[in-house]
Amino acid sequence: MNSQSLLDDRSKMPPENSRPPTTTETELHEAPGKSISSRAVFAGVALVAIVLAALFVASLIPRLRQTQKLDAAADEATHSAPRVIVATARKAPAVSERTLPGNSQAYREAALYARTTGYLKQWHVDIGDRVELGQLIAEIAAPDLDDQLAQAQANLEQARATLKLDEANAELANTTMARYLATEKQNVGAVAQLLIDQQQATVQTSKASVVAAQASVGVNEATVQMYTDLQSYEKIVAPFAGVITARNVDPGALVTADNPSATRELFHLMQTDPVRVFVDVPQTYSTSIKIGETADIYRTEDPSNVFHGKVTHTANAIDPNTRTLLTQIDVPNPDDALRPGMYLQVTFKTNQSSHL
């Protein structure tokens, strides 16, 4: 192909500016709004990617810094000298204190039951009343017991009368025997031997009757004393000074004697001055507890009100179940500020020099 042909062919091709438009150009020319929407989507995706990258970098940098700090601390701990805890030695206080829980109990207490069957005639005290030793608390009406006592007294009088009669008969028998012997001595054969033998038997019988009568008197005296004692139980008196903490009967109620397992106590009496406080001291401190040492007692709700007591008794043996030493402290309680059954705190004060 020659040059002239090529020129002719090029002349036949359409000019570059006059080429037909592409599909994209046609769409952009025909829909300019659609092109702007696509650009916004691309920009949003790019922004999200940038934010995620920034968050990743922000979270990664603190971790790297923390790792560097840990590595530095580990390296310092590995190459630094070991640390030791030291304390300044000082003299221990002369008196050591330790506080333990305790329980208060009445110094003495008694459940009062009836020893005589009957009906409650009257009671003279109620709960909360204070009584003295021997004070009358209540009375029981037992007319059948009074009748038995009267009968026993009558039997005693009868036995005493019988004793007097037997003693008189014995004296008569002795006198008769003495006369028989005197007559026989003055005149042999004046008294038949049979009469002398019979009189000797009578003397022995009279002596035996006297002995039996004396025993009968003793038996009746014991019976009278028994009913007298039972009659005295019609009056219930205080065995010691204290306060009445329970009353379970009213006038007219039937009370039965000698059956405490089936009947309720009539009254309950407690002596509250002093009170006894019992503490279970752990084995660790048990050897430092000494009889006579002082202790401070207070209630948890009122720690400023402190009572002072002394250790009076210990079990002197460790309980194998709890590994504790039972310790008793007597605390004066004239104002009844401490009540039996209270939960208390007990502070022991031990002189260290005495245990060196």
C-alpha positions as a printed NumPy array, in Angstrom:
array([[  0.   ,   0.   ,   0.   ],
       [  1.392,   3.379,  -1.019],
       [  1.383,   6.66 ,   0.792],
       [ -1.352,   8.057,  -1.25 ],
       [ -3.673,   5.255,  -0.209],
       [ -2.972,   5.794,   3.453],
       [ -3.749,   9.44 ,   3.166],
       [ -6.951,   8.644,   1.412],
       [ -7.946,   6.212,   4.11 ],
       [ -7.236,   8.714,   6.915],
       [ -9.2  ,  11.306,   5.09 ],
       [-12.12 ,   8.967,   5.067],
       [-11.98 ,   8.421,   8.989],
       [-14.116,  10.726,  11.105],
       [-12.369,  13.365,  13.093],
       [-11.479,  12.72 ,  16.806],
       [-13.757,  15.436,  18.105],
       [-16.621,  13.968,  16.165],
       [-16.362,  10.346,  17.738],
       [-19.578,   8.991,  19.231],
       [-19.926,   9.411,  23.058],
       [-19.393,   6.417,  25.406],
       [-22.095,   4.943,  27.656],
       [-20.661,   6.549,  30.846],
       [-20.453,   9.913,  29.318],
       [-23.951,   9.538,  28.032],
       [-25.225,   8.537,  31.509],
       [-23.372,  11.414,  33.186],
       [-24.691,  13.805,  30.634],
       [-28.133,  12.438,  30.923],
       [-28.195,  11.918,  34.895],
       [-25.957,  14.384,  36.785],
       [-27.751,  13.647,  40.136],
       [-26.816,   9.975,  40.047],
       [-23.124,  10.835,  39.768],
       [-23.225,  13.043,  42.905],
       [-24.887,  10.231,  44.966],
       [-22.172,   7.749,  44.062],
       [-19.508,  10.187,  45.168],
       [-21.221,  10.632,  48.577],
       [-21.253,   6.877,  49.147],
       [-17.588,   6.626,  48.329],
       [-16.824,   9.515,  50.691],
       [-18.819,   7.884,  53.561],
       [-17.003,   4.583,  53.148],
       [-13.69 ,   6.378,  53.196],
       [-14.666,   8.297,  56.346],
       [-15.694,   5.09 ,  58.167],
       [-12.42 ,   3.472,  57.221],
       [-10.518,   6.477,  58.548],
       [-12.452,   6.407,  61.855],
       [-11.873,   2.674,  62.308],
       [ -8.203,   3.128,  61.624],
       [ -8.024,   5.949,  64.144],
       [ -9.803,   3.853,  66.811],
       [ -7.462,   0.946,  66.184],
       [ -4.449,   3.183,  66.548],
       [ -5.915,   4.834,  69.673],
       [ -6.453,   1.441,  71.344],
       [ -3.138,   0.044,  70.25 ],
       [ -0.986,   2.873,  71.583],
       [ -2.061,   2.51 ,  75.304],
       [ -1.479,  -1.232,  75.102],
       [  1.973,  -0.681,  73.754],
       [  2.704,   1.84 ,  76.477],
       [  1.366,  -0.541,  79.18 ],
       [  3.47 ,  -3.356,  77.792],
       [  6.518,  -1.12 ,  77.87 ],
       [  5.796,  -0.183,  81.521],
       [  5.364,  -3.821,  82.529],
       [  8.555,  -4.796,  80.782],
       [ 10.377,  -1.947,  82.486],
       [  8.965,  -2.889,  85.904],
       [  9.849,  -6.54 ,  85.412],
       [ 13.346,  -5.6  ,  84.354],
       [ 13.694,  -3.307,  87.387],
       [ 12.415,  -6.023,  89.748],
       [ 14.811,  -8.527,  88.245],
       [ 17.901,  -6.377,  88.594],
       [ 17.028,  -4.38 ,  91.754],
       [ 17.875,  -5.405,  95.337],
       [ 15.161,  -7.356,  97.266],
       [ 12.849,  -5.378,  99.556],
       [ 12.393,  -6.366, 103.192],
       [  9.93 ,  -5.14 , 105.823],
       [ 11.521,  -3.734, 108.939],
       [ 10.05 ,  -2.474, 112.208],
       [ 11.448,  -0.593, 115.12 ],
       [ 11.657,  -2.729, 118.239],
       [ 10.011,  -1.24 , 121.283],
       [  9.194,  -2.426, 124.777],
       [  5.83 ,  -4.113, 125.187],
       [  3.324,  -2.374, 127.486],
       [  3.353,  -3.429, 131.12 ],
       [ -0.346,  -4.391, 130.939],
       [ -1.844,  -6.236, 127.979],
       [ -5.545,  -6.24 , 127.167],
       [ -7.71 ,  -8.692, 125.284],
       [-11.484,  -8.529, 124.844],
       [-13.68 , -11.639, 124.622],
       [-17.462, -12.205, 124.554],
       [-19.214, -13.401, 127.705],
       [-22.65 , -14.24 , 129.117],
       [-24.073, -13.086, 132.437],
       [-25.95 , -15.346, 134.848],
       [-27.523, -14.868, 138.237],
       [-25.209, -15.54 , 141.136],
       [-27.829, -17.935, 142.515],
       [-31.228, -18.987, 141.237],
       [-33.898, -21.418, 142.362],
       [-37.137, -22.829, 140.987],
       [-39.68 , -22.986, 143.823],
       [-42.069, -25.98 , 143.769],
       [-44.706, -27.179, 146.207],
       [-43.762, -29.808, 148.802],
       [-47.37 , -30.05 , 149.976],
       [-50.376, -30.934, 147.828],
       [-53.22 , -28.476, 148.129],
       [-54.71 , -25.283, 146.759],
       [-52.841, -22.006, 146.548],
       [-54.362, -19.845, 149.232],
       [-52.528, -16.592, 148.54 ],
       [-49.333, -15.219, 147.033],
       [-47.631, -12.2  , 148.554],
       [-45.136, -11.246, 145.81 ],
       [-45.197, -10.913, 142.029],
       [-42.601, -10.771, 139.259],
       [-40.027,  -8.058, 139.78 ],
       [-40.535,  -7.915, 143.549],
       [-37.482,  -8.147, 145.774],
       [-37.564, -10.551, 148.695],
       [-35.325, -11.137, 151.687],
       [-34.074, -14.406, 153.116],
       [-36.985, -16.241, 154.784],
       [-39.655, -13.852, 153.514],
       [-43.119, -15.405, 152.974],
       [-43.856, -15.744, 149.273],
       [-47.092, -17.772, 149.139],
       [-49.398, -19.965, 151.248],
       [-50.987, -23.315, 150.384],
       [-54.221, -24.574, 151.929],
       [-54.036, -28.323, 152.77 ],
       [-56.752, -29.19 , 155.34 ],
       [-56.269, -32.939, 154.919],
       [-52.638, -32.547, 155.943],
       [-53.689, -30.545, 158.995],
       [-56.044, -33.377, 159.975],
       [-53.284, -35.965, 159.559],
       [-51.066, -33.915, 161.826],
       [-53.811, -33.735, 164.459],
       [-54.269, -37.492, 164.261],
       [-50.547, -38.102, 164.628],
       [-50.428, -35.839, 167.674],
       [-53.317, -37.775, 169.245],
       [-51.537, -41.086, 168.596],
       [-48.444, -39.649, 170.253],
       [-50.396, -38.71 , 173.361],
       [-51.887, -42.187, 173.481],
       [-48.477, -43.804, 173.165],
       [-47.13 , -41.654, 175.953],
       [-50.058, -42.643, 178.209],
       [-49.463, -46.312, 177.429],
       [-45.816, -45.868, 178.336],
       [-46.763, -44.443, 181.708],
       [-49.125, -47.38 , 182.333],
       [-46.46 , -49.915, 181.38 ],
       [-43.926, -48.199, 183.599],
       [-46.384, -48.35 , 186.534],
       [-47.025, -52.045, 185.913],
       [-43.317, -52.703, 185.768],
       [-42.793, -50.861, 189.048],
       [-45.61 , -52.867, 190.674],
       [-44.131, -56.127, 189.416],
       [-40.738, -55.21 , 190.826],
       [-42.243, -54.271, 194.197],
       [-44.218, -57.497, 194.409],
       [-41.153, -59.52 , 193.499],
       [-39.123, -57.758, 196.183],
       [-41.785, -58.56 , 198.826],
       [-41.871, -62.216, 197.81 ],
       [-38.114, -62.476, 198.117],
       [-38.067, -60.683, 201.495],
       [-40.776, -62.962, 202.929],
       [-39.066, -66.06 , 201.64 ],
       [-35.814, -64.908, 203.206],
       [-37.423, -64.405, 206.65 ],
       [-39.458, -67.585, 206.562],
       [-38.309, -70.235, 204.196],
       [-41.268, -71.86 , 202.466],
       [-43.694, -69.09 , 203.313],
       [-44.049, -68.248, 199.622],
       [-44.554, -70.958, 197.115],
       [-41.841, -71.263, 194.52 ],
       [-44.478, -71.149, 191.807],
       [-45.538, -67.647, 192.842],
       [-41.947, -66.481, 192.797],
       [-41.412, -67.855, 189.282],
       [-44.618, -66.273, 188.019],
       [-43.677, -62.936, 189.517],
       [-40.26 , -63.052, 187.901],
       [-41.969, -63.608, 184.526],
       [-44.302, -60.724, 185.245],
       [-41.315, -58.476, 185.959],
       [-39.69 , -59.421, 182.624],
       [-42.967, -58.893, 180.758],
       [-43.41 , -55.47 , 182.315],
       [-39.914, -54.443, 181.3  ],
       [-40.59 , -55.547, 177.703],
       [-43.856, -53.597, 177.671],
       [-42.035, -50.479, 178.808],
       [-39.477, -50.871, 176.021],
       [-42.245, -51.397, 173.444],
       [-44.137, -48.365, 174.718],
       [-41.008, -46.229, 174.478],
       [-40.506, -47.345, 170.859],
       [-44.153, -46.55 , 170.095],
       [-43.689, -43.078, 171.503],
       [-40.626, -42.595, 169.297],
       [-42.521, -43.709, 166.193],
       [-45.407, -41.36 , 166.889],
       [-43.046, -38.479, 167.615],
       [-41.404, -39.056, 164.207],
       [-44.821, -39.138, 162.541],
       [-45.814, -35.888, 164.211],
       [-42.532, -34.312, 163.128],
       [-43.069, -35.475, 159.532],
       [-46.529, -33.932, 159.318],
       [-45.268, -30.83 , 161.077],
       [-42.58 , -30.453, 158.425],
       [-45.099, -30.996, 155.652],
       [-47.383, -28.444, 157.238],
       [-44.507, -25.968, 157.298],
       [-44.257, -26.394, 153.515],
       [-47.697, -24.847, 153.241],
       [-45.764, -21.592, 153.532],
       [-43.334, -20.98 , 150.657],
       [-40.465, -18.767, 151.805],
       [-37.459, -17.307, 150.018],
       [-34.328, -19.477, 150.38 ],
       [-32.129, -16.403, 149.744],
       [-32.462, -12.705, 149.002],
       [-33.193, -11.888, 145.39 ],
       [-35.825, -10.91 , 142.843],
       [-38.868, -12.882, 141.666],
       [-38.489, -13.444, 137.915],
       [-41.47 , -15.761, 137.299],
       [-44.881, -16.527, 138.85 ],
       [-46.952, -19.301, 137.292],
       [-49.903, -19.754, 139.717],
       [-52.907, -17.815, 140.947],
       [-54.976, -18.229, 144.137],
       [-57.206, -21.283, 143.98 ],
       [-54.944, -23.271, 141.671],
       [-54.252, -26.887, 142.596],
       [-50.583, -27.525, 143.289],
       [-49.12 , -31.022, 143.432],
       [-46.173, -31.935, 145.591],
       [-43.017, -33.787, 144.577],
       [-43.688, -33.859, 140.836],
       [-41.415, -31.241, 139.246],
       [-41.217, -33.038, 135.91 ],
       [-44.982, -32.828, 135.333],
       [-45.79 , -29.49 , 136.975],
       [-44.548, -25.964, 136.387],
       [-42.567, -24.147, 138.99 ],
       [-44.598, -21.874, 141.235],
       [-41.998, -19.107, 141.401],
       [-38.494, -18.473, 140.097],
       [-36.021, -16.583, 142.251],
       [-32.671, -15.062, 141.22 ],
       [-29.909, -13.338, 143.159],
       [-28.573, -10.6  , 140.868],
       [-25.986,  -8.915, 143.099],
       [-23.357,  -9.87 , 142.232],
       [-23.779, -11.43 , 138.806],
       [-21.59 , -14.127, 137.367],
       [-20.107, -13.624, 133.9  ],
       [-18.85 , -16.715, 132.076],
       [-16.234, -16.429, 129.338],
       [-14.809, -19.138, 127.083],
       [-11.147, -18.139, 126.877],
       [ -9.294, -19.559, 123.828],
       [ -6.401, -21.896, 124.479],
       [ -3.946, -19.234, 123.27 ],
       [ -4.766, -16.966, 126.221],
       [ -5.823, -19.584, 128.771],
       [ -2.447, -19.764, 130.527],
       [ -2.487, -16.029, 131.262],
       [ -5.808, -16.14 , 133.164],
       [ -5.193, -16.057, 136.919],
       [ -7.591, -16.205, 139.858],
       [ -8.001, -12.75 , 141.379],
       [ -7.027, -10.687, 138.334],
       [ -9.342,  -7.848, 137.327],
       [-11.557,  -7.622, 134.258],
       [-13.655,  -4.853, 132.729],
       [-17.152,  -5.671, 131.544],
       [-19.371,  -3.582, 129.289],
       [-22.323,  -3.931, 126.95 ],
       [-21.749,  -3.571, 123.221],
       [-24.512,  -0.987, 122.95 ],
       [-23.084,   1.068, 125.851],
       [-19.275,   0.712, 125.842],
       [-18.722,   3.811, 127.976],
       [-20.448,   2.238, 131.004],
       [-17.759,  -0.112, 132.327],
       [-18.163,  -2.515, 135.26 ],
       [-15.24 ,  -3.96 , 137.161],
       [-15.039,  -7.57 , 138.291],
       [-12.582, -10.255, 139.359],
       [-11.836, -13.732, 138.128],
       [-13.08 , -16.078, 140.851],
       [-13.081, -19.522, 139.219],
       [-11.841, -21.352, 136.159],
       [-12.541, -24.876, 134.963],
       [ -8.779, -25.482, 135.179],
       [ -9.078, -27.67 , 132.083],
       [ -9.466, -27.052, 128.349],
       [-12.723, -28.187, 126.771],
       [-11.615, -30.652, 124.059],
       [-14.584, -29.731, 121.852],
       [-14.019, -25.954, 121.758],
       [-10.397, -25.705, 122.981],
       [-11.446, -23.033, 125.463],
       [-11.156, -22.484, 129.214],
       [-14.41 , -21.733, 131.042],
       [-13.787, -18.719, 133.282],
       [-16.099, -17.131, 135.884],
       [-15.993, -13.449, 136.81 ],
       [-17.988, -12.001, 139.709],
       [-19.227,  -8.465, 139.083],
       [-20.888,  -6.279, 141.771],
       [-24.329,  -5.234, 140.553],
       [-26.058,  -3.148, 143.263],
       [-28.085,  -1.078, 140.763],
       [-29.187,  -4.018, 138.587],
       [-27.525,  -2.425, 135.563],
       [-26.509,  -5.921, 134.436],
       [-29.261,  -8.476, 133.918],
       [-28.904, -12.256, 133.854],
       [-28.767, -13.52 , 130.295],
       [-27.044, -10.457, 128.828],
       [-24.406, -10.744, 126.098],
       [-21.35 ,  -8.812, 127.315],
       [-17.807,  -7.924, 126.328],
       [-15.059,  -8.792, 128.831],
       [-11.624,  -7.155, 128.731],
       [ -8.883,  -8.953, 130.633],
       [ -5.961,  -6.91 , 131.897],
       [ -2.836,  -8.973, 132.395],
       [  0.387,  -7.726, 133.974],
       [  3.117,  -8.811, 131.588],
       [  5.854,  -8.725, 134.222],
       [  3.997, -11.288, 136.311],
       [  4.134, -13.792, 133.46 ],
       [  7.812, -13.405, 132.567]])
